[in-house]
Amino acid sequence: MGEILALVEARLLTALGEPDARAAVTFLGTDRIEVLRFVDGDVVRYATLGMSAQPMADPTAVLADPVKGPRAELVVSVRAGLADTDKVLRPLAVLAASPQVEGVVVAPGASLEVGEPLWPGAPFSSVLVAEPGGLVEDLELDAPMEPVRFLPLLPMTNNEAAWKRVRGAQELQERWLSHGTDLRDPLRGSVALD
């Protein structure tokens, strides 16, 4: 487990540079989850470290396979200085612990709900899990382990989350794109939904 996390941290540092801060959260019955903060000009990125220590297991499986199964870490990118986004650390750690706590397999296209604003004043309490590979490349591990995927999280307003449940992730992402939505704006309003 420690060896995998060392490789994951090295991949994050290669892709994002040195973190300027890190915090750790431990929930009862789970492994420790760290959240690293990276500043890149006017963008702040928060990345989890610890979610990939164990593979995510199918919640219907009788026994969780300790080796096989998808592995992931989560990344959120926001514009700096517009909101107190450092408060996203705990909600992000909660989402990263959800595979261990709730038996959830986090995959692209999924919605994750935290039940409270991601940071003070945020119009978002849920996120859309986007496709990996853009910001941080997948980390290949020795077979039979699956690669660690670095999944971007896109904050969604309540209206967007409801629309996504009806229309799907692809249509929501196309709506954002066609309206030029700045998904890094920590205070943005909901995209026009009709």
Coordinates of N, CA and C in Angstrom, one line a residue:
M1 N 0.8 -1.2 0.0 CA 0.0 0.0 0.0 C 0.9 1.3 0.0
G2 N 1.9 1.3 0.9 CA 2.7 2.5 1.0 C 3.5 2.7 -0.3
E3 N 3.9 1.6 -1.0 CA 4.6 1.7 -2.2 C 3.8 2.3 -3.3
I4 N 2.5 1.9 -3.4 CA 1.6 2.5 -4.4 C 1.4 4.0 -4.1
L5 N 1.2 4.3 -2.9 CA 1.0 5.8 -2.6 C 2.2 6.6 -2.9
A6 N 3.4 6.0 -2.7 CA 4.6 6.8 -3.0 C 4.7 7.0 -4.5
L7 N 4.3 6.0 -5.3 CA 4.3 6.2 -6.8 C 3.2 7.2 -7.2
V8 N 2.0 7.1 -6.5 CA 1.0 8.1 -6.8 C 1.4 9.5 -6.5
E9 N 2.0 9.7 -5.4 CA 2.5 11.0 -5.0 C 3.5 11.5 -6.0
A10 N 4.4 10.7 -6.4 CA 5.5 11.0 -7.4 C 4.8 11.5 -8.7
R11 N 3.7 10.8 -9.1 CA 3.0 11.1 -10.4 C 2.4 12.5 -10.2
L12 N 1.8 12.7 -9.1 CA 1.1 14.1 -8.9 C 2.2 15.2 -8.9
L13 N 3.3 15.0 -8.3 CA 4.3 16.0 -8.2 C 4.9 16.2 -9.6
T14 N 5.1 15.2 -10.4 CA 5.6 15.3 -11.8 C 4.6 16.1 -12.6
A15 N 3.3 15.9 -12.4 CA 2.3 16.6 -13.3 C 2.0 18.0 -12.8
L16 N 1.9 18.2 -11.4 CA 1.4 19.4 -10.9 C 2.5 20.3 -10.1
G17 N 3.7 19.7 -9.9 CA 4.7 20.5 -9.2 C 4.6 20.2 -7.7
E18 N 5.4 20.9 -6.9 CA 5.4 20.7 -5.5 C 4.1 21.3 -4.8
P19 N 3.5 20.5 -3.9 CA 2.3 21.1 -3.2 C 2.8 22.1 -2.2
D20 N 1.9 23.2 -2.1 CA 2.3 24.2 -1.1 C 1.6 23.9 0.2
A21 N 0.7 22.9 0.3 CA 0.1 22.6 1.6 C -0.5 21.2 1.4
R22 N -0.6 20.5 2.6 CA -1.3 19.2 2.6 C -1.9 19.0 4.0
A23 N -3.0 18.3 3.9 CA -3.8 18.0 5.2 C -4.2 16.5 5.1
A24 N -4.4 15.9 6.3 CA -4.8 14.5 6.3 C -6.1 14.4 7.1
V25 N -6.9 13.5 6.7 CA -8.2 13.2 7.3 C -8.3 11.7 7.5
T26 N -8.7 11.2 8.7 CA -8.9 9.8 8.9 C -10.3 9.7 9.4
F27 N -11.1 8.8 8.7 CA -12.5 8.5 9.2 C -12.4 7.1 9.8
L28 N -13.3 6.9 10.8 CA -13.3 5.7 11.5 C -13.5 4.5 10.6
G29 N -12.6 3.5 10.7 CA -12.6 2.3 9.9 C -12.1 2.5 8.5
T30 N -11.4 3.6 8.2 CA -10.8 3.8 6.8 C -9.3 4.1 6.9
D31 N -8.7 4.0 5.8 CA -7.3 4.4 5.7 C -7.2 6.0 5.7
R32 N -6.1 6.5 6.0 CA -5.9 7.9 6.0 C -5.9 8.5 4.6
I33 N -6.6 9.6 4.4 CA -6.7 10.3 3.1 C -6.0 11.6 3.3
E34 N -5.0 11.9 2.4 CA -4.4 13.2 2.4 C -5.0 14.0 1.2
V35 N -5.0 15.3 1.4 CA -5.4 16.2 0.3 C -4.2 17.2 0.1
L36 N -3.6 17.2 -1.1 CA -2.5 18.1 -1.4 C -3.0 19.3 -2.2
R37 N -2.5 20.5 -1.9 CA -2.9 21.7 -2.6 C -1.7 22.1 -3.5
F38 N -2.0 22.4 -4.8 CA -1.0 22.8 -5.8 C -1.5 24.2 -6.3
V39 N -0.6 25.2 -6.4 CA -1.0 26.5 -6.9 C -0.3 26.6 -8.3
D40 N -1.1 27.0 -9.3 CA -0.5 27.1 -10.6 C -1.1 28.4 -11.2
G41 N -0.4 29.5 -10.9 CA -0.8 30.9 -11.3 C -2.1 31.2 -10.6
D42 N -3.2 31.4 -11.4 CA -4.5 31.8 -10.7 C -5.4 30.6 -10.5
V43 N -4.8 29.4 -10.6 CA -5.6 28.1 -10.4 C -5.0 27.4 -9.2
V44 N -5.9 26.9 -8.4 CA -5.5 26.1 -7.3 C -6.1 24.7 -7.5
R45 N -5.3 23.7 -7.4 CA -5.7 22.3 -7.6 C -5.6 21.5 -6.2
Y46 N -6.6 20.8 -6.0 CA -6.6 19.9 -4.8 C -6.7 18.5 -5.2
A47 N -5.7 17.6 -4.8 CA -5.7 16.2 -5.2 C -5.6 15.3 -4.0
T48 N -6.4 14.2 -4.0 CA -6.4 13.3 -2.9 C -5.2 12.4 -3.1
L49 N -4.7 11.8 -2.0 CA -3.7 10.8 -1.9 C -4.1 9.8 -0.8
G50 N -4.4 8.6 -1.2 CA -4.8 7.6 -0.3 C -5.9 6.8 -0.8
M51 N -6.8 7.3 -1.6 CA -7.9 6.6 -2.2 C -7.5 5.4 -3.0
S52 N -6.4 5.5 -3.6 CA -5.9 4.4 -4.5 C -5.1 3.3 -3.8
A53 N -5.0 3.4 -2.5 CA -4.2 2.4 -1.7 C -4.9 1.0 -1.8
Q54 N -6.3 1.0 -1.9 CA -7.0 -0.2 -2.0 C -7.8 -0.1 -3.3
P55 N -8.0 -1.2 -4.0 CA -8.9 -1.2 -5.2 C -10.4 -1.0 -4.8
M56 N -11.1 -0.3 -5.6 CA -12.5 -0.1 -5.3 C -13.2 -1.5 -5.7
A57 N -14.1 -1.9 -4.8 CA -14.8 -3.2 -5.0 C -16.2 -3.0 -5.3
D58 N -16.7 -3.9 -6.1 CA -18.1 -4.0 -6.5 C -18.9 -4.2 -5.2
P59 N -19.9 -3.3 -4.9 CA -20.6 -3.4 -3.6 C -21.4 -4.7 -3.5
T60 N -21.7 -5.4 -4.6 CA -22.5 -6.6 -4.6 C -21.6 -7.8 -4.4
A61 N -20.2 -7.6 -4.4 CA -19.3 -8.8 -4.3 C -19.3 -9.2 -2.8
V62 N -19.3 -10.5 -2.6 CA -19.3 -11.1 -1.3 C -17.9 -10.8 -0.6
L63 N -16.8 -10.9 -1.3 CA -15.5 -10.6 -0.8 C -14.8 -9.6 -1.7
A64 N -14.2 -8.6 -1.1 CA -13.5 -7.6 -1.9 C -12.1 -8.2 -2.3
D65 N -11.7 -8.1 -3.5 CA -10.4 -8.5 -4.0 C -9.4 -7.5 -3.5
P66 N -8.4 -8.0 -2.8 CA -7.4 -7.0 -2.3 C -6.4 -6.5 -3.3
V67 N -6.4 -7.1 -4.6 CA -5.5 -6.7 -5.6 C -6.2 -6.1 -6.8
K68 N -7.1 -6.8 -7.4 CA -7.8 -6.4 -8.6 C -8.9 -5.4 -8.3
G69 N -9.2 -4.6 -9.3 CA -10.2 -3.6 -9.2 C -9.7 -2.2 -9.5
P70 N -10.6 -1.3 -9.9 CA -10.2 0.0 -10.3 C -9.6 0.8 -9.1
R71 N -8.6 1.6 -9.4 CA -8.0 2.5 -8.4 C -8.1 3.9 -8.9
A72 N -8.3 4.9 -8.0 CA -8.4 6.3 -8.5 C -8.0 7.2 -7.4
E73 N -7.7 8.4 -7.8 CA -7.5 9.6 -6.9 C -8.3 10.7 -7.5
L74 N -8.7 11.7 -6.8 CA -9.6 12.8 -7.2 C -8.9 14.1 -7.3
V75 N -9.2 14.9 -8.3 CA -8.6 16.2 -8.5 C -9.7 17.3 -8.7
V76 N -9.6 18.4 -8.0 CA -10.5 19.5 -8.2 C -9.7 20.8 -8.5
S77 N -10.0 21.5 -9.6 CA -9.3 22.7 -10.0 C -10.3 23.9 -9.9
V78 N -9.8 25.0 -9.2 CA -10.7 26.2 -9.1 C -9.8 27.4 -9.2
R79 N -10.4 28.5 -9.5 CA -9.7 29.8 -9.6 C -9.4 30.3 -8.2
A80 N -8.2 30.8 -8.0 CA -7.7 31.2 -6.7 C -8.3 32.6 -6.3
G81 N -8.4 32.8 -5.0 CA -8.7 34.1 -4.5 C -10.2 34.6 -4.6
L82 N -11.1 33.8 -5.1 CA -12.5 34.2 -5.3 C -13.4 33.7 -4.1
A83 N -12.9 32.6 -3.5 CA -13.7 32.0 -2.4 C -12.7 31.2 -1.5
D84 N -13.2 30.8 -0.3 CA -12.4 30.1 0.7 C -12.4 28.6 0.3
T85 N -11.8 28.3 -0.9 CA -11.8 27.0 -1.4 C -11.0 25.9 -0.6
D86 N -10.1 26.4 0.3 CA -9.4 25.5 1.1 C -10.3 24.6 2.0
K87 N -11.5 25.1 2.2 CA -12.5 24.3 3.0 C -13.0 23.1 2.2
V88 N -12.6 22.9 0.9 CA -13.0 21.7 0.2 C -12.2 20.5 0.7
L89 N -11.2 20.7 1.5 CA -10.4 19.6 1.9 C -11.2 18.4 2.6
R90 N -12.1 18.8 3.5 CA -12.9 17.7 4.2 C -13.9 17.1 3.2
P91 N -14.7 17.8 2.5 CA -15.6 17.2 1.5 C -14.9 16.3 0.5
L92 N -13.7 16.8 0.0 CA -12.9 16.0 -0.9 C -12.4 14.7 -0.3
A93 N -12.0 14.7 1.0 CA -11.6 13.5 1.7 C -12.7 12.6 1.9
V94 N -13.9 13.1 2.2 CA -15.1 12.3 2.3 C -15.4 11.6 1.0
L95 N -15.3 12.3 -0.1 CA -15.6 11.6 -1.4 C -14.5 10.5 -1.7
A96 N -13.3 10.8 -1.3 CA -12.2 9.9 -1.5 C -12.3 8.6 -0.7
A97 N -13.0 8.8 0.5 CA -13.2 7.7 1.4 C -14.4 6.9 1.1
S98 N -15.3 7.4 0.2 CA -16.6 6.7 -0.1 C -16.4 5.3 -0.6
P99 N -15.4 4.9 -1.4 CA -15.3 3.5 -1.8 C -15.1 2.6 -0.6
Q100 N -14.3 3.1 0.4 CA -14.1 2.2 1.6 C -15.3 2.2 2.5
V101 N -15.9 3.4 2.7 CA -17.0 3.5 3.6 C -18.3 2.9 3.0
E102 N -18.7 3.3 1.8 CA -19.9 2.9 1.2 C -19.9 1.9 0.1
G103 N -18.7 1.4 -0.2 CA -18.6 0.4 -1.3 C -18.9 1.0 -2.6
V104 N -18.7 2.3 -2.8 CA -19.0 2.9 -4.1 C -17.8 2.8 -5.0
V105 N -18.0 2.5 -6.3 CA -17.0 2.5 -7.3 C -17.1 3.8 -8.1
V106 N -16.1 4.7 -7.9 CA -16.1 6.0 -8.5 C -15.6 5.9 -9.9
A107 N -16.4 6.3 -10.9 CA -16.0 6.2 -12.3 C -16.5 7.4 -13.1
P108 N -15.9 7.7 -14.2 CA -16.4 8.9 -15.1 C -17.8 8.8 -15.4
G109 N -18.5 10.0 -15.3 CA -19.9 10.0 -15.6 C -20.8 10.0 -14.3
A110 N -20.2 9.6 -13.2 CA -20.9 9.4 -11.9 C -21.1 10.8 -11.3
S111 N -22.1 10.9 -10.5 CA -22.3 12.1 -9.6 C -22.0 11.7 -8.2
L112 N -21.3 12.6 -7.5 CA -21.0 12.3 -6.1 C -21.6 13.5 -5.3
E113 N -22.3 13.2 -4.2 CA -23.0 14.2 -3.4 C -22.3 14.3 -2.0
V114 N -22.1 15.5 -1.5 CA -21.5 15.6 -0.2 C -22.5 16.1 0.8
G115 N -23.7 16.6 0.3 CA -24.7 17.1 1.2 C -24.6 18.4 1.9
E116 N -23.5 19.1 1.5 CA -23.2 20.5 2.1 C -22.4 21.2 1.0
P117 N -22.3 22.5 1.1 CA -21.5 23.2 0.1 C -20.0 22.7 0.1
L118 N -19.4 22.7 -1.0 CA -18.0 22.2 -1.1 C -17.1 23.1 -0.3
W119 N -17.4 24.4 -0.3 CA -16.7 25.4 0.5 C -17.7 26.5 0.9
P120 N -17.4 27.4 1.8 CA -18.3 28.4 2.3 C -18.8 29.3 1.1
G121 N -20.1 29.4 1.0 CA -20.7 30.2 -0.1 C -20.8 29.5 -1.5
A122 N -20.3 28.3 -1.5 CA -20.3 27.6 -2.8 C -21.7 27.2 -3.2
P123 N -22.1 27.4 -4.5 CA -23.4 26.9 -4.9 C -23.4 25.4 -5.3
F124 N -22.4 24.7 -4.9 CA -22.2 23.3 -5.3 C -22.2 22.4 -4.0
S125 N -22.9 21.3 -4.1 CA -22.8 20.3 -3.0 C -22.6 18.9 -3.7
S126 N -22.4 18.9 -5.0 CA -22.1 17.7 -5.7 C -21.1 17.9 -6.8
V127 N -20.6 16.8 -7.3 CA -19.6 17.0 -8.4 C -19.9 15.9 -9.5
L128 N -19.5 16.2 -10.7 CA -19.5 15.2 -11.8 C -18.1 14.7 -11.9
V129 N -18.0 13.4 -12.0 CA -16.7 12.8 -12.2 C -16.4 12.8 -13.7
A130 N -15.3 13.4 -14.1 CA -15.0 13.6 -15.5 C -14.0 12.5 -15.9
E131 N -13.7 12.5 -17.2 CA -12.7 11.5 -17.8 C -11.3 11.8 -17.3
P132 N -10.5 10.8 -17.0 CA -9.1 11.0 -16.6 C -8.2 11.2 -17.8
G133 N -6.9 11.5 -17.5 CA -5.9 11.5 -18.5 C -5.5 12.8 -19.0
G134 N -6.3 13.9 -18.8 CA -5.9 15.2 -19.3 C -4.8 15.8 -18.5
L135 N -5.1 16.0 -17.2 CA -4.2 16.8 -16.3 C -3.1 15.9 -15.8
V136 N -3.4 14.7 -15.3 CA -2.5 13.8 -14.7 C -2.7 12.4 -15.4
E137 N -1.6 11.9 -16.0 CA -1.7 10.6 -16.7 C -2.0 9.5 -15.8
D138 N -2.7 8.5 -16.3 CA -2.9 7.2 -15.5 C -1.5 6.7 -15.0
L139 N -1.5 6.1 -13.9 CA -0.3 5.5 -13.3 C -0.4 3.9 -13.5
E140 N 0.4 3.4 -14.3 CA 0.4 1.9 -14.5 C 1.0 1.2 -13.3
L141 N 0.4 0.2 -12.9 CA 0.9 -0.7 -11.8 C 1.2 -2.1 -12.3
D142 N 2.0 -2.8 -11.5 CA 2.3 -4.2 -11.9 C 1.0 -5.0 -12.0
A143 N 0.9 -5.9 -13.1 CA -0.3 -6.8 -13.2 C -0.3 -7.7 -12.0
P144 N -1.5 -8.1 -11.5 CA -2.8 -7.9 -12.1 C -3.5 -6.6 -11.6
M145 N -2.7 -5.7 -11.0 CA -3.3 -4.5 -10.5 C -3.7 -3.6 -11.6
E146 N -4.9 -2.9 -11.5 CA -5.3 -1.9 -12.6 C -4.6 -0.6 -12.3
P147 N -4.4 0.2 -13.4 CA -3.8 1.5 -13.2 C -4.6 2.5 -12.2
V148 N -3.8 3.4 -11.6 CA -4.5 4.4 -10.9 C -4.9 5.5 -11.8
R149 N -6.2 5.9 -11.8 CA -6.7 6.9 -12.7 C -6.9 8.2 -11.8
F150 N -6.5 9.4 -12.3 CA -6.7 10.6 -11.6 C -7.9 11.3 -12.2
L151 N -9.0 11.3 -11.5 CA -10.3 11.7 -11.9 C -10.6 13.1 -11.6
P152 N -10.8 14.0 -12.6 CA -11.2 15.4 -12.3 C -12.6 15.4 -11.8
L153 N -12.9 16.3 -10.9 CA -14.2 16.5 -10.3 C -14.7 17.9 -10.8
L154 N -15.9 17.9 -11.4 CA -16.4 19.2 -11.9 C -17.6 19.5 -11.0
P155 N -17.5 20.6 -10.2 CA -18.6 21.0 -9.3 C -19.9 21.3 -10.0
M156 N -21.0 20.8 -9.5 CA -22.4 21.0 -10.1 C -23.3 21.7 -9.1
T157 N -24.1 22.6 -9.7 CA -25.1 23.2 -8.8 C -26.2 22.2 -8.7
N158 N -27.2 22.4 -7.8 CA -28.3 21.5 -7.6 C -29.1 21.3 -8.8
N159 N -29.3 22.4 -9.6 CA -30.1 22.3 -10.8 C -29.4 21.5 -11.9
E160 N -28.0 21.7 -11.9 CA -27.3 20.9 -12.9 C -27.2 19.5 -12.5
A161 N -27.1 19.2 -11.2 CA -27.2 17.8 -10.8 C -28.5 17.1 -11.1
A162 N -29.6 17.8 -10.9 CA -30.9 17.3 -11.3 C -31.0 17.1 -12.8
W163 N -30.6 18.0 -13.5 CA -30.6 17.9 -15.0 C -29.8 16.8 -15.5
K164 N -28.6 16.6 -14.9 CA -27.7 15.5 -15.2 C -28.4 14.1 -15.0
R165 N -29.1 14.0 -13.9 CA -29.8 12.7 -13.6 C -30.8 12.4 -14.7
V166 N -31.4 13.4 -15.3 CA -32.4 13.1 -16.3 C -31.8 13.0 -17.7
R167 N -30.8 13.8 -18.0 CA -30.3 13.9 -19.4 C -28.9 13.1 -19.5
G168 N -28.2 13.0 -18.4 CA -26.9 12.3 -18.5 C -25.7 13.2 -18.5
A169 N -24.6 12.6 -18.1 CA -23.4 13.4 -18.0 C -22.9 14.0 -19.3
Q170 N -23.0 13.3 -20.4 CA -22.6 13.8 -21.7 C -23.3 15.1 -22.1
E171 N -24.6 15.1 -21.9 CA -25.4 16.3 -22.3 C -25.1 17.5 -21.4
L172 N -24.9 17.2 -20.1 CA -24.5 18.3 -19.2 C -23.2 18.9 -19.6
Q173 N -22.2 18.1 -19.9 CA -20.9 18.6 -20.3 C -21.0 19.3 -21.7
E174 N -21.8 18.8 -22.6 CA -22.0 19.6 -23.8 C -22.7 20.9 -23.6
R175 N -23.6 21.0 -22.6 CA -24.2 22.2 -22.3 C -23.2 23.2 -21.7
W176 N -22.4 22.8 -20.8 CA -21.3 23.6 -20.3 C -20.4 24.2 -21.4
L177 N -20.0 23.3 -22.3 CA -19.1 23.6 -23.4 C -19.8 24.7 -24.3
S178 N -21.0 24.4 -24.7 CA -21.7 25.3 -25.7 C -22.0 26.7 -25.1
H179 N -22.1 26.8 -23.7 CA -22.3 28.1 -23.1 C -21.0 28.7 -22.6
G180 N -19.9 28.1 -22.8 CA -18.6 28.6 -22.4 C -18.5 28.8 -20.9
T181 N -19.0 27.8 -20.2 CA -19.0 27.8 -18.7 C -17.6 27.7 -18.1
D182 N -17.3 28.6 -17.2 CA -16.0 28.5 -16.6 C -16.1 27.6 -15.4
L183 N -15.8 26.3 -15.6 CA -16.0 25.3 -14.5 C -15.0 25.5 -13.3
R184 N -14.0 26.4 -13.5 CA -13.1 26.6 -12.4 C -13.6 27.8 -11.5
D185 N -14.6 28.5 -11.9 CA -15.1 29.6 -11.1 C -15.8 29.1 -9.9
P186 N -15.3 29.3 -8.7 CA -15.8 28.7 -7.5 C -17.2 29.3 -7.0
L187 N -17.6 30.4 -7.7 CA -18.9 31.0 -7.3 C -19.8 31.1 -8.5
R188 N -19.5 30.4 -9.6 CA -20.4 30.5 -10.8 C -21.8 30.0 -10.5
G189 N -22.7 30.6 -11.3 CA -24.1 30.1 -11.2 C -24.3 28.9 -12.1
S190 N -25.5 28.5 -12.1 CA -25.9 27.3 -13.0 C -25.9 27.7 -14.4
V191 N -25.5 26.8 -15.3 CA -25.6 27.0 -16.7 C -27.1 27.0 -17.1
A192 N -27.4 27.7 -18.2 CA -28.8 27.8 -18.7 C -29.3 26.4 -19.0
L193 N -30.4 26.0 -18.4 CA -30.9 24.6 -18.7 C -32.3 24.8 -19.2
D194 N -32.6 24.3 -20.4 CA -34.0 24.4 -20.8 C -34.6 23.0 -21.3

